[in-house]
Amino acid sequence: EAQVTQNPRYLITVTGKKLTVTCSQNMNHEYMSWYRQDPGLGLRQIYYSMNVEVTDKGDVPEGYKVSRKEKRNFPLILESPSPNQTSLYFCASSLRDKPGEQFFGPGTRLTVL
Amino acid sequence: QKEVEQDPGPLSVPEGAIVSLNCTYSNSAFQYFMWYRQYSRKGPELLMYTYSSGNKEDGRFTAQVDKSSKYISLFIRDSQPSDSATYLCAMSYGNEKLTFGTGTRLTIIP
């Protein structure tokens, strides 16, 4: 089954404790992206990657890191989480020549205390 | 001013009604227009995808784009309870970066 998977689905942590949210897709997509979704603000892009070893900032990159060492994986790293990073996070992927057809993962609900 | 404006609702309509969802935008450079549907506790899924102005129909769903007015619409005919979800409009210049509206929460009442 074609899909984007994220882990963990739910995470409660404390300020300053480094964490990683994994994202993997099995569709051989070139493009991958991370979004956060907050009430009243909608989906905002954090980072994206056009291909392996190519990443770039989205609209709200502060406090986040990403890496793209393999085509299928695109982990999101919070080196020192803060309460304002409490949010619902989505990973998405698409073929490079179909920019609007993004496939989203199921989401990761993160709470930073 | 946000690049993409969308009424958050909530919108409640009786089953069988025609639903109209809308977004306005400010940047005339947008070329691709999408509608995503998001069920509670799920990720968004692509519903409709259009390029430039015009209409596109897919079953009970019709997407309209009016670039001269910077206005896009999604119509749902014969609405069903299973259509209850949040609907997100999204736009793109043609690269992979999407700009989303905040979403309209829709409830279809049986």
JSON list of N, CA, C and O in Angstrom, two decimals, chain A residues 9-10 31 35 37 40-43 45 50 59 88 90 94-96 98-102 104-106, chain B residues 2 32 34 36 38 41-46 49 86 88 92 94-103:
[
{"chain": "A", "resi": 9, "resn": "ARG", "atom": "N", "xyz": [3.19, 8.73, 16.79]},
{"chain": "A", "resi": 9, "resn": "ARG", "atom": "CA", "xyz": [1.95, 9.43, 16.49]},
{"chain": "A", "resi": 9, "resn": "ARG", "atom": "C", "xyz": [1.63, 10.44, 17.58]},
{"chain": "A", "resi": 9, "resn": "ARG", "atom": "O", "xyz": [1.02, 11.49, 17.31]},
{"chain": "A", "resi": 10, "resn": "TYR", "atom": "N", "xyz": [2.02, 10.14, 18.79]},
{"chain": "A", "resi": 10, "resn": "TYR", "atom": "CA", "xyz": [1.78, 11.04, 19.92]},
{"chain": "A", "resi": 10, "resn": "TYR", "atom": "C", "xyz": [3.06, 11.10, 20.76]},
{"chain": "A", "resi": 10, "resn": "TYR", "atom": "O", "xyz": [3.72, 10.09, 20.97]},
{"chain": "A", "resi": 31, "resn": "TYR", "atom": "N", "xyz": [10.10, 14.58, -3.73]},
{"chain": "A", "resi": 31, "resn": "TYR", "atom": "CA", "xyz": [9.83, 15.73, -2.86]},
{"chain": "A", "resi": 31, "resn": "TYR", "atom": "C", "xyz": [9.24, 15.27, -1.54]},
{"chain": "A", "resi": 31, "resn": "TYR", "atom": "O", "xyz": [8.33, 14.45, -1.50]},
{"chain": "A", "resi": 35, "resn": "TYR", "atom": "N", "xyz": [5.16, 19.94, 7.72]},
{"chain": "A", "resi": 35, "resn": "TYR", "atom": "CA", "xyz": [4.25, 21.02, 8.05]},
{"chain": "A", "resi": 35, "resn": "TYR", "atom": "C", "xyz": [3.89, 20.93, 9.53]},
{"chain": "A", "resi": 35, "resn": "TYR", "atom": "O", "xyz": [3.91, 19.86, 10.11]},
{"chain": "A", "resi": 37, "resn": "GLN", "atom": "N", "xyz": [0.50, 22.19, 11.94]},
{"chain": "A", "resi": 37, "resn": "GLN", "atom": "CA", "xyz": [-0.87, 22.67, 11.83]},
{"chain": "A", "resi": 37, "resn": "GLN", "atom": "C", "xyz": [-1.33, 23.18, 13.18]},
{"chain": "A", "resi": 37, "resn": "GLN", "atom": "O", "xyz": [-1.32, 22.43, 14.17]},
{"chain": "A", "resi": 40, "resn": "GLY", "atom": "N", "xyz": [-6.37, 28.17, 13.62]},
{"chain": "A", "resi": 40, "resn": "GLY", "atom": "CA", "xyz": [-6.40, 29.54, 13.13]},
{"chain": "A", "resi": 40, "resn": "GLY", "atom": "C", "xyz": [-5.25, 29.91, 12.23]},
{"chain": "A", "resi": 40, "resn": "GLY", "atom": "O", "xyz": [-5.27, 30.96, 11.58]},
{"chain": "A", "resi": 41, "resn": "LEU", "atom": "N", "xyz": [-4.24, 29.05, 12.17]},
{"chain": "A", "resi": 41, "resn": "LEU", "atom": "CA", "xyz": [-3.07, 29.35, 11.33]},
{"chain": "A", "resi": 41, "resn": "LEU", "atom": "C", "xyz": [-2.94, 28.38, 10.15]},
{"chain": "A", "resi": 41, "resn": "LEU", "atom": "O", "xyz": [-2.17, 28.62, 9.23]},
{"chain": "A", "resi": 42, "resn": "GLY", "atom": "N", "xyz": [-3.66, 27.29, 10.20]},
{"chain": "A", "resi": 42, "resn": "GLY", "atom": "CA", "xyz": [-3.62, 26.33, 9.10]},
{"chain": "A", "resi": 42, "resn": "GLY", "atom": "C", "xyz": [-2.31, 25.56, 9.05]},
{"chain": "A", "resi": 42, "resn": "GLY", "atom": "O", "xyz": [-1.58, 25.46, 10.03]},
{"chain": "A", "resi": 43, "resn": "LEU", "atom": "N", "xyz": [-2.02, 25.03, 7.88]},
{"chain": "A", "resi": 43, "resn": "LEU", "atom": "CA", "xyz": [-0.80, 24.28, 7.64]},
{"chain": "A", "resi": 43, "resn": "LEU", "atom": "C", "xyz": [0.32, 25.22, 7.22]},
{"chain": "A", "resi": 43, "resn": "LEU", "atom": "O", "xyz": [0.18, 25.97, 6.25]},
{"chain": "A", "resi": 45, "resn": "GLN", "atom": "N", "xyz": [4.51, 25.38, 6.27]},
{"chain": "A", "resi": 45, "resn": "GLN", "atom": "CA", "xyz": [5.63, 24.53, 5.90]},
{"chain": "A", "resi": 45, "resn": "GLN", "atom": "C", "xyz": [6.86, 24.85, 6.75]},
{"chain": "A", "resi": 45, "resn": "GLN", "atom": "O", "xyz": [7.22, 26.01, 6.93]},
{"chain": "A", "resi": 50, "resn": "MET", "atom": "N", "xyz": [13.86, 18.59, -2.05]},
{"chain": "A", "resi": 50, "resn": "MET", "atom": "CA", "xyz": [13.58, 18.28, -3.45]},
{"chain": "A", "resi": 50, "resn": "MET", "atom": "C", "xyz": [14.15, 16.94, -3.86]},
{"chain": "A", "resi": 50, "resn": "MET", "atom": "O", "xyz": [13.69, 16.34, -4.83]},
{"chain": "A", "resi": 59, "resn": "ASP", "atom": "N", "xyz": [8.36, 28.15, 5.63]},
{"chain": "A", "resi": 59, "resn": "ASP", "atom": "CA", "xyz": [7.91, 29.42, 6.21]},
{"chain": "A", "resi": 59, "resn": "ASP", "atom": "C", "xyz": [8.26, 29.57, 7.69]},
{"chain": "A", "resi": 59, "resn": "ASP", "atom": "O", "xyz": [8.41, 30.68, 8.18]},
{"chain": "A", "resi": 88, "resn": "LEU", "atom": "N", "xyz": [0.52, 19.97, 15.86]},
{"chain": "A", "resi": 88, "resn": "LEU", "atom": "CA", "xyz": [0.28, 18.75, 15.09]},
{"chain": "A", "resi": 88, "resn": "LEU", "atom": "C", "xyz": [1.17, 18.83, 13.84]},
{"chain": "A", "resi": 88, "resn": "LEU", "atom": "O", "xyz": [1.09, 19.80, 13.09]},
{"chain": "A", "resi": 90, "resn": "PHE", "atom": "N", "xyz": [2.78, 17.23, 10.26]},
{"chain": "A", "resi": 90, "resn": "PHE", "atom": "CA", "xyz": [2.52, 16.34, 9.14]},
{"chain": "A", "resi": 90, "resn": "PHE", "atom": "C", "xyz": [3.72, 16.30, 8.21]},
{"chain": "A", "resi": 90, "resn": "PHE", "atom": "O", "xyz": [4.31, 17.33, 7.89]},
{"chain": "A", "resi": 94, "resn": "SER", "atom": "N", "xyz": [5.62, 13.97, -2.62]},
{"chain": "A", "resi": 94, "resn": "SER", "atom": "CA", "xyz": [5.02, 14.01, -3.95]},
{"chain": "A", "resi": 94, "resn": "SER", "atom": "C", "xyz": [6.08, 13.75, -5.00]},
{"chain": "A", "resi": 94, "resn": "SER", "atom": "O", "xyz": [7.28, 13.85, -4.74]},
{"chain": "A", "resi": 95, "resn": "LEU", "atom": "N", "xyz": [5.59, 13.42, -6.21]},
{"chain": "A", "resi": 95, "resn": "LEU", "atom": "CA", "xyz": [6.49, 13.39, -7.35]},
{"chain": "A", "resi": 95, "resn": "LEU", "atom": "C", "xyz": [6.87, 14.82, -7.71]},
{"chain": "A", "resi": 95, "resn": "LEU", "atom": "O", "xyz": [6.08, 15.74, -7.56]},
{"chain": "A", "resi": 96, "resn": "ARG", "atom": "N", "xyz": [8.07, 14.96, -8.22]},
{"chain": "A", "resi": 96, "resn": "ARG", "atom": "CA", "xyz": [8.56, 16.31, -8.49]},
{"chain": "A", "resi": 96, "resn": "ARG", "atom": "C", "xyz": [7.74, 17.00, -9.59]},
{"chain": "A", "resi": 96, "resn": "ARG", "atom": "O", "xyz": [7.55, 18.22, -9.57]},
{"chain": "A", "resi": 98, "resn": "LYS", "atom": "N", "xyz": [4.55, 16.67, -10.15]},
{"chain": "A", "resi": 98, "resn": "LYS", "atom": "CA", "xyz": [3.14, 16.83, -9.73]},
{"chain": "A", "resi": 98, "resn": "LYS", "atom": "C", "xyz": [3.10, 17.57, -8.42]},
{"chain": "A", "resi": 98, "resn": "LYS", "atom": "O", "xyz": [2.77, 17.00, -7.37]},
{"chain": "A", "resi": 99, "resn": "PRO", "atom": "N", "xyz": [3.41, 18.85, -8.44]},
{"chain": "A", "resi": 99, "resn": "PRO", "atom": "CA", "xyz": [3.63, 19.60, -7.21]},
{"chain": "A", "resi": 99, "resn": "PRO", "atom": "C", "xyz": [2.43, 19.71, -6.29]},
{"chain": "A", "resi": 99, "resn": "PRO", "atom": "O", "xyz": [2.57, 19.83, -5.08]},
{"chain": "A", "resi": 100, "resn": "GLY", "atom": "N", "xyz": [1.24, 19.67, -6.87]},
{"chain": "A", "resi": 100, "resn": "GLY", "atom": "CA", "xyz": [0.07, 19.85, -6.02]},
{"chain": "A", "resi": 100, "resn": "GLY", "atom": "C", "xyz": [-0.44, 18.56, -5.41]},
{"chain": "A", "resi": 100, "resn": "GLY", "atom": "O", "xyz": [-1.26, 18.57, -4.51]},
{"chain": "A", "resi": 101, "resn": "GLU", "atom": "N", "xyz": [0.06, 17.43, -5.90]},
{"chain": "A", "resi": 101, "resn": "GLU", "atom": "CA", "xyz": [-0.48, 16.14, -5.46]},
{"chain": "A", "resi": 101, "resn": "GLU", "atom": "C", "xyz": [0.36, 15.57, -4.33]},
{"chain": "A", "resi": 101, "resn": "GLU", "atom": "O", "xyz": [1.10, 14.60, -4.52]},
{"chain": "A", "resi": 102, "resn": "GLN", "atom": "N", "xyz": [0.22, 16.18, -3.19]},
{"chain": "A", "resi": 102, "resn": "GLN", "atom": "CA", "xyz": [1.02, 15.74, -2.05]},
{"chain": "A", "resi": 102, "resn": "GLN", "atom": "C", "xyz": [0.26, 14.69, -1.23]},
{"chain": "A", "resi": 102, "resn": "GLN", "atom": "O", "xyz": [-0.94, 14.82, -1.01]},
{"chain": "A", "resi": 104, "resn": "PHE", "atom": "N", "xyz": [-0.02, 12.95, 2.36]},
{"chain": "A", "resi": 104, "resn": "PHE", "atom": "CA", "xyz": [0.29, 13.29, 3.74]},
{"chain": "A", "resi": 104, "resn": "PHE", "atom": "C", "xyz": [0.32, 12.05, 4.64]},
{"chain": "A", "resi": 104, "resn": "PHE", "atom": "O", "xyz": [-0.42, 11.09, 4.43]},
{"chain": "A", "resi": 105, "resn": "GLY", "atom": "N", "xyz": [1.17, 12.12, 5.64]},
{"chain": "A", "resi": 105, "resn": "GLY", "atom": "CA", "xyz": [1.18, 11.12, 6.68]},
{"chain": "A", "resi": 105, "resn": "GLY", "atom": "C", "xyz": [0.04, 11.33, 7.66]},
{"chain": "A", "resi": 105, "resn": "GLY", "atom": "O", "xyz": [-0.71, 12.31, 7.53]},
{"chain": "A", "resi": 106, "resn": "PRO", "atom": "N", "xyz": [-0.10, 10.47, 8.66]},
{"chain": "A", "resi": 106, "resn": "PRO", "atom": "CA", "xyz": [-1.23, 10.54, 9.58]},
{"chain": "A", "resi": 106, "resn": "PRO", "atom": "C", "xyz": [-1.09, 11.60, 10.67]},
{"chain": "A", "resi": 106, "resn": "PRO", "atom": "O", "xyz": [-2.05, 11.88, 11.38]},
{"chain": "B", "resi": 2, "resn": "LYS", "atom": "N", "xyz": [-3.15, 37.79, 4.84]},
{"chain": "B", "resi": 2, "resn": "LYS", "atom": "CA", "xyz": [-2.68, 36.47, 4.45]},
{"chain": "B", "resi": 2, "resn": "LYS", "atom": "C", "xyz": [-2.75, 36.34, 2.94]},
{"chain": "B", "resi": 2, "resn": "LYS", "atom": "O", "xyz": [-3.61, 36.92, 2.29]},
{"chain": "B", "resi": 32, "resn": "TYR", "atom": "N", "xyz": [-1.51, 26.83, -9.75]},
{"chain": "B", "resi": 32, "resn": "TYR", "atom": "CA", "xyz": [-2.13, 25.54, -9.43]},
{"chain": "B", "resi": 32, "resn": "TYR", "atom": "C", "xyz": [-3.00, 25.72, -8.21]},
{"chain": "B", "resi": 32, "resn": "TYR", "atom": "O", "xyz": [-2.60, 26.37, -7.23]},
{"chain": "B", "resi": 34, "resn": "MET", "atom": "N", "xyz": [-5.64, 23.65, -5.47]},
{"chain": "B", "resi": 34, "resn": "MET", "atom": "CA", "xyz": [-6.00, 22.34, -4.97]},
{"chain": "B", "resi": 34, "resn": "MET", "atom": "C", "xyz": [-7.01, 22.46, -3.84]},
{"chain": "B", "resi": 34, "resn": "MET", "atom": "O", "xyz": [-7.09, 23.49, -3.15]},
{"chain": "B", "resi": 36, "resn": "TYR", "atom": "N", "xyz": [-7.97, 20.03, -0.54]},
{"chain": "B", "resi": 36, "resn": "TYR", "atom": "CA", "xyz": [-7.68, 18.86, 0.28]},
{"chain": "B", "resi": 36, "resn": "TYR", "atom": "C", "xyz": [-8.80, 18.68, 1.29]},
{"chain": "B", "resi": 36, "resn": "TYR", "atom": "O", "xyz": [-9.38, 19.65, 1.78]},
{"chain": "B", "resi": 38, "resn": "GLN", "atom": "N", "xyz": [-9.70, 16.87, 5.00]},
{"chain": "B", "resi": 38, "resn": "GLN", "atom": "CA", "xyz": [-9.06, 16.34, 6.19]},
{"chain": "B", "resi": 38, "resn": "GLN", "atom": "C", "xyz": [-10.12, 15.88, 7.19]},
{"chain": "B", "resi": 38, "resn": "GLN", "atom": "O", "xyz": [-10.85, 16.69, 7.76]},
{"chain": "B", "resi": 41, "resn": "ARG", "atom": "N", "xyz": [-8.50, 13.76, 13.03]},
{"chain": "B", "resi": 41, "resn": "ARG", "atom": "CA", "xyz": [-7.40, 12.90, 13.44]},
{"chain": "B", "resi": 41, "resn": "ARG", "atom": "C", "xyz": [-6.71, 12.19, 12.27]},
{"chain": "B", "resi": 41, "resn": "ARG", "atom": "O", "xyz": [-6.08, 11.14, 12.42]},
{"chain": "B", "resi": 42, "resn": "LYS", "atom": "N", "xyz": [-6.82, 12.77, 11.07]},
{"chain": "B", "resi": 42, "resn": "LYS", "atom": "CA", "xyz": [-6.18, 12.20, 9.88]},
{"chain": "B", "resi": 42, "resn": "LYS", "atom": "C", "xyz": [-5.37, 13.28, 9.18]},
{"chain": "B", "resi": 42, "resn": "LYS", "atom": "O", "xyz": [-5.53, 14.47, 9.42]},
{"chain": "B", "resi": 43, "resn": "GLY", "atom": "N", "xyz": [-4.49, 12.84, 8.28]},
{"chain": "B", "resi": 43, "resn": "GLY", "atom": "CA", "xyz": [-3.78, 13.79, 7.43]},
{"chain": "B", "resi": 43, "resn": "GLY", "atom": "C", "xyz": [-4.65, 14.24, 6.27]},
{"chain": "B", "resi": 43, "resn": "GLY", "atom": "O", "xyz": [-5.59, 13.55, 5.88]},
{"chain": "B", "resi": 44, "resn": "PRO", "atom": "N", "xyz": [-4.36, 15.41, 5.70]},
{"chain": "B", "resi": 44, "resn": "PRO", "atom": "CA", "xyz": [-5.11, 15.87, 4.53]},
{"chain": "B", "resi": 44, "resn": "PRO", "atom": "C", "xyz": [-4.93, 14.91, 3.35]},
{"chain": "B", "resi": 44, "resn": "PRO", "atom": "O", "xyz": [-3.88, 14.29, 3.21]},
{"chain": "B", "resi": 45, "resn": "GLU", "atom": "N", "xyz": [-5.96, 14.82, 2.52]},
{"chain": "B", "resi": 45, "resn": "GLU", "atom": "CA", "xyz": [-5.88, 14.02, 1.30]},
{"chain": "B", "resi": 45, "resn": "GLU", "atom": "C", "xyz": [-6.36, 14.87, 0.13]},
{"chain": "B", "resi": 45, "resn": "GLU", "atom": "O", "xyz": [-7.32, 15.64, 0.26]},
{"chain": "B", "resi": 46, "resn": "LEU", "atom": "N", "xyz": [-5.70, 14.73, -0.99]},
{"chain": "B", "resi": 46, "resn": "LEU", "atom": "CA", "xyz": [-6.03, 15.53, -2.16]},
{"chain": "B", "resi": 46, "resn": "LEU", "atom": "C", "xyz": [-7.40, 15.15, -2.71]},
{"chain": "B", "resi": 46, "resn": "LEU", "atom": "O", "xyz": [-7.68, 13.98, -2.93]},
{"chain": "B", "resi": 49, "resn": "TYR", "atom": "N", "xyz": [-7.64, 18.98, -8.08]},
{"chain": "B", "resi": 49, "resn": "TYR", "atom": "CA", "xyz": [-6.41, 19.63, -8.52]},
{"chain": "B", "resi": 49, "resn": "TYR", "atom": "C", "xyz": [-6.69, 20.29, -9.86]},
{"chain": "B", "resi": 49, "resn": "TYR", "atom": "O", "xyz": [-7.11, 19.63, -10.81]},
{"chain": "B", "resi": 86, "resn": "THR", "atom": "N", "xyz": [-12.90, 18.77, 7.40]},
{"chain": "B", "resi": 86, "resn": "THR", "atom": "CA", "xyz": [-12.36, 20.11, 7.16]},
{"chain": "B", "resi": 86, "resn": "THR", "atom": "C", "xyz": [-11.78, 20.15, 5.75]},
{"chain": "B", "resi": 86, "resn": "THR", "atom": "O", "xyz": [-11.05, 19.24, 5.35]},
{"chain": "B", "resi": 88, "resn": "LEU", "atom": "N", "xyz": [-9.52, 22.13, 3.00]},
{"chain": "B", "resi": 88, "resn": "LEU", "atom": "CA", "xyz": [-8.41, 23.07, 2.89]},
{"chain": "B", "resi": 88, "resn": "LEU", "atom": "C", "xyz": [-8.16, 23.42, 1.44]},
{"chain": "B", "resi": 88, "resn": "LEU", "atom": "O", "xyz": [-8.00, 22.52, 0.60]},
{"chain": "B", "resi": 92, "resn": "SER", "atom": "N", "xyz": [-0.28, 27.00, -5.51]},
{"chain": "B", "resi": 92, "resn": "SER", "atom": "CA", "xyz": [1.14, 26.86, -5.79]},
{"chain": "B", "resi": 92, "resn": "SER", "atom": "C", "xyz": [1.52, 27.69, -7.01]},
{"chain": "B", "resi": 92, "resn": "SER", "atom": "O", "xyz": [0.71, 27.89, -7.92]},
{"chain": "B", "resi": 94, "resn": "GLY", "atom": "N", "xyz": [3.82, 26.66, -8.98]},
{"chain": "B", "resi": 94, "resn": "GLY", "atom": "CA", "xyz": [4.25, 25.69, -9.97]},
{"chain": "B", "resi": 94, "resn": "GLY", "atom": "C", "xyz": [5.41, 24.87, -9.46]},
{"chain": "B", "resi": 94, "resn": "GLY", "atom": "O", "xyz": [5.77, 23.87, -10.06]},
{"chain": "B", "resi": 95, "resn": "ASN", "atom": "N", "xyz": [6.01, 25.30, -8.35]},
{"chain": "B", "resi": 95, "resn": "ASN", "atom": "CA", "xyz": [7.00, 24.45, -7.71]},
{"chain": "B", "resi": 95, "resn": "ASN", "atom": "C", "xyz": [6.29, 23.62, -6.64]},
{"chain": "B", "resi": 95, "resn": "ASN", "atom": "O", "xyz": [5.08, 23.58, -6.59]},
{"chain": "B", "resi": 96, "resn": "GLU", "atom": "N", "xyz": [7.05, 22.98, -5.77]},
{"chain": "B", "resi": 96, "resn": "GLU", "atom": "CA", "xyz": [6.41, 22.08, -4.82]},
{"chain": "B", "resi": 96, "resn": "GLU", "atom": "C", "xyz": [5.85, 22.79, -3.59]},
{"chain": "B", "resi": 96, "resn": "GLU", "atom": "O", "xyz": [5.18, 22.17, -2.79]},
{"chain": "B", "resi": 97, "resn": "LYS", "atom": "N", "xyz": [6.16, 24.06, -3.42]},
{"chain": "B", "resi": 97, "resn": "LYS", "atom": "CA", "xyz": [5.69, 24.74, -2.22]},
{"chain": "B", "resi": 97, "resn": "LYS", "atom": "C", "xyz": [4.21, 25.06, -2.33]},
{"chain": "B", "resi": 97, "resn": "LYS", "atom": "O", "xyz": [3.78, 25.71, -3.29]},
{"chain": "B", "resi": 98, "resn": "LEU", "atom": "N", "xyz": [3.44, 24.58, -1.38]},
{"chain": "B", "resi": 98, "resn": "LEU", "atom": "CA", "xyz": [2.02, 24.87, -1.32]},
{"chain": "B", "resi": 98, "resn": "LEU", "atom": "C", "xyz": [1.74, 25.90, -0.23]},
{"chain": "B", "resi": 98, "resn": "LEU", "atom": "O", "xyz": [2.35, 25.85, 0.83]},
{"chain": "B", "resi": 99, "resn": "THR", "atom": "N", "xyz": [0.82, 26.81, -0.52]},
{"chain": "B", "resi": 99, "resn": "THR", "atom": "CA", "xyz": [0.33, 27.74, 0.47]},
{"chain": "B", "resi": 99, "resn": "THR", "atom": "C", "xyz": [-1.12, 27.38, 0.76]},
{"chain": "B", "resi": 99, "resn": "THR", "atom": "O", "xyz": [-1.95, 27.35, -0.16]},
{"chain": "B", "resi": 100, "resn": "PHE", "atom": "N", "xyz": [-1.41, 27.08, 2.02]},
{"chain": "B", "resi": 100, "resn": "PHE", "atom": "CA", "xyz": [-2.72, 26.59, 2.41]},
{"chain": "B", "resi": 100, "resn": "PHE", "atom": "C", "xyz": [-3.59, 27.67, 3.01]},
{"chain": "B", "resi": 100, "resn": "PHE", "atom": "O", "xyz": [-3.10, 28.60, 3.67]},
{"chain": "B", "resi": 101, "resn": "GLY", "atom": "N", "xyz": [-4.90, 27.54, 2.82]},
{"chain": "B", "resi": 101, "resn": "GLY", "atom": "CA", "xyz": [-5.86, 28.28, 3.61]},
{"chain": "B", "resi": 101, "resn": "GLY", "atom": "C", "xyz": [-5.98, 27.62, 4.98]},
{"chain": "B", "resi": 101, "resn": "GLY", "atom": "O", "xyz": [-5.44, 26.54, 5.21]},
{"chain": "B", "resi": 102, "resn": "THR", "atom": "N", "xyz": [-6.70, 28.27, 5.88]},
{"chain": "B", "resi": 102, "resn": "THR", "atom": "CA", "xyz": [-6.80, 27.75, 7.24]},
{"chain": "B", "resi": 102, "resn": "THR", "atom": "C", "xyz": [-7.81, 26.61, 7.37]},
{"chain": "B", "resi": 102, "resn": "THR", "atom": "O", "xyz": [-7.83, 25.93, 8.38]},
{"chain": "B", "resi": 103, "resn": "GLY", "atom": "N", "xyz": [-8.63, 26.41, 6.33]},
{"chain": "B", "resi": 103, "resn": "GLY", "atom": "CA", "xyz": [-9.58, 25.31, 6.36]},
{"chain": "B", "resi": 103, "resn": "GLY", "atom": "C", "xyz": [-10.97, 25.73, 6.80]},
{"chain": "B", "resi": 103, "resn": "GLY", "atom": "O", "xyz": [-11.12, 26.64, 7.62]}
]
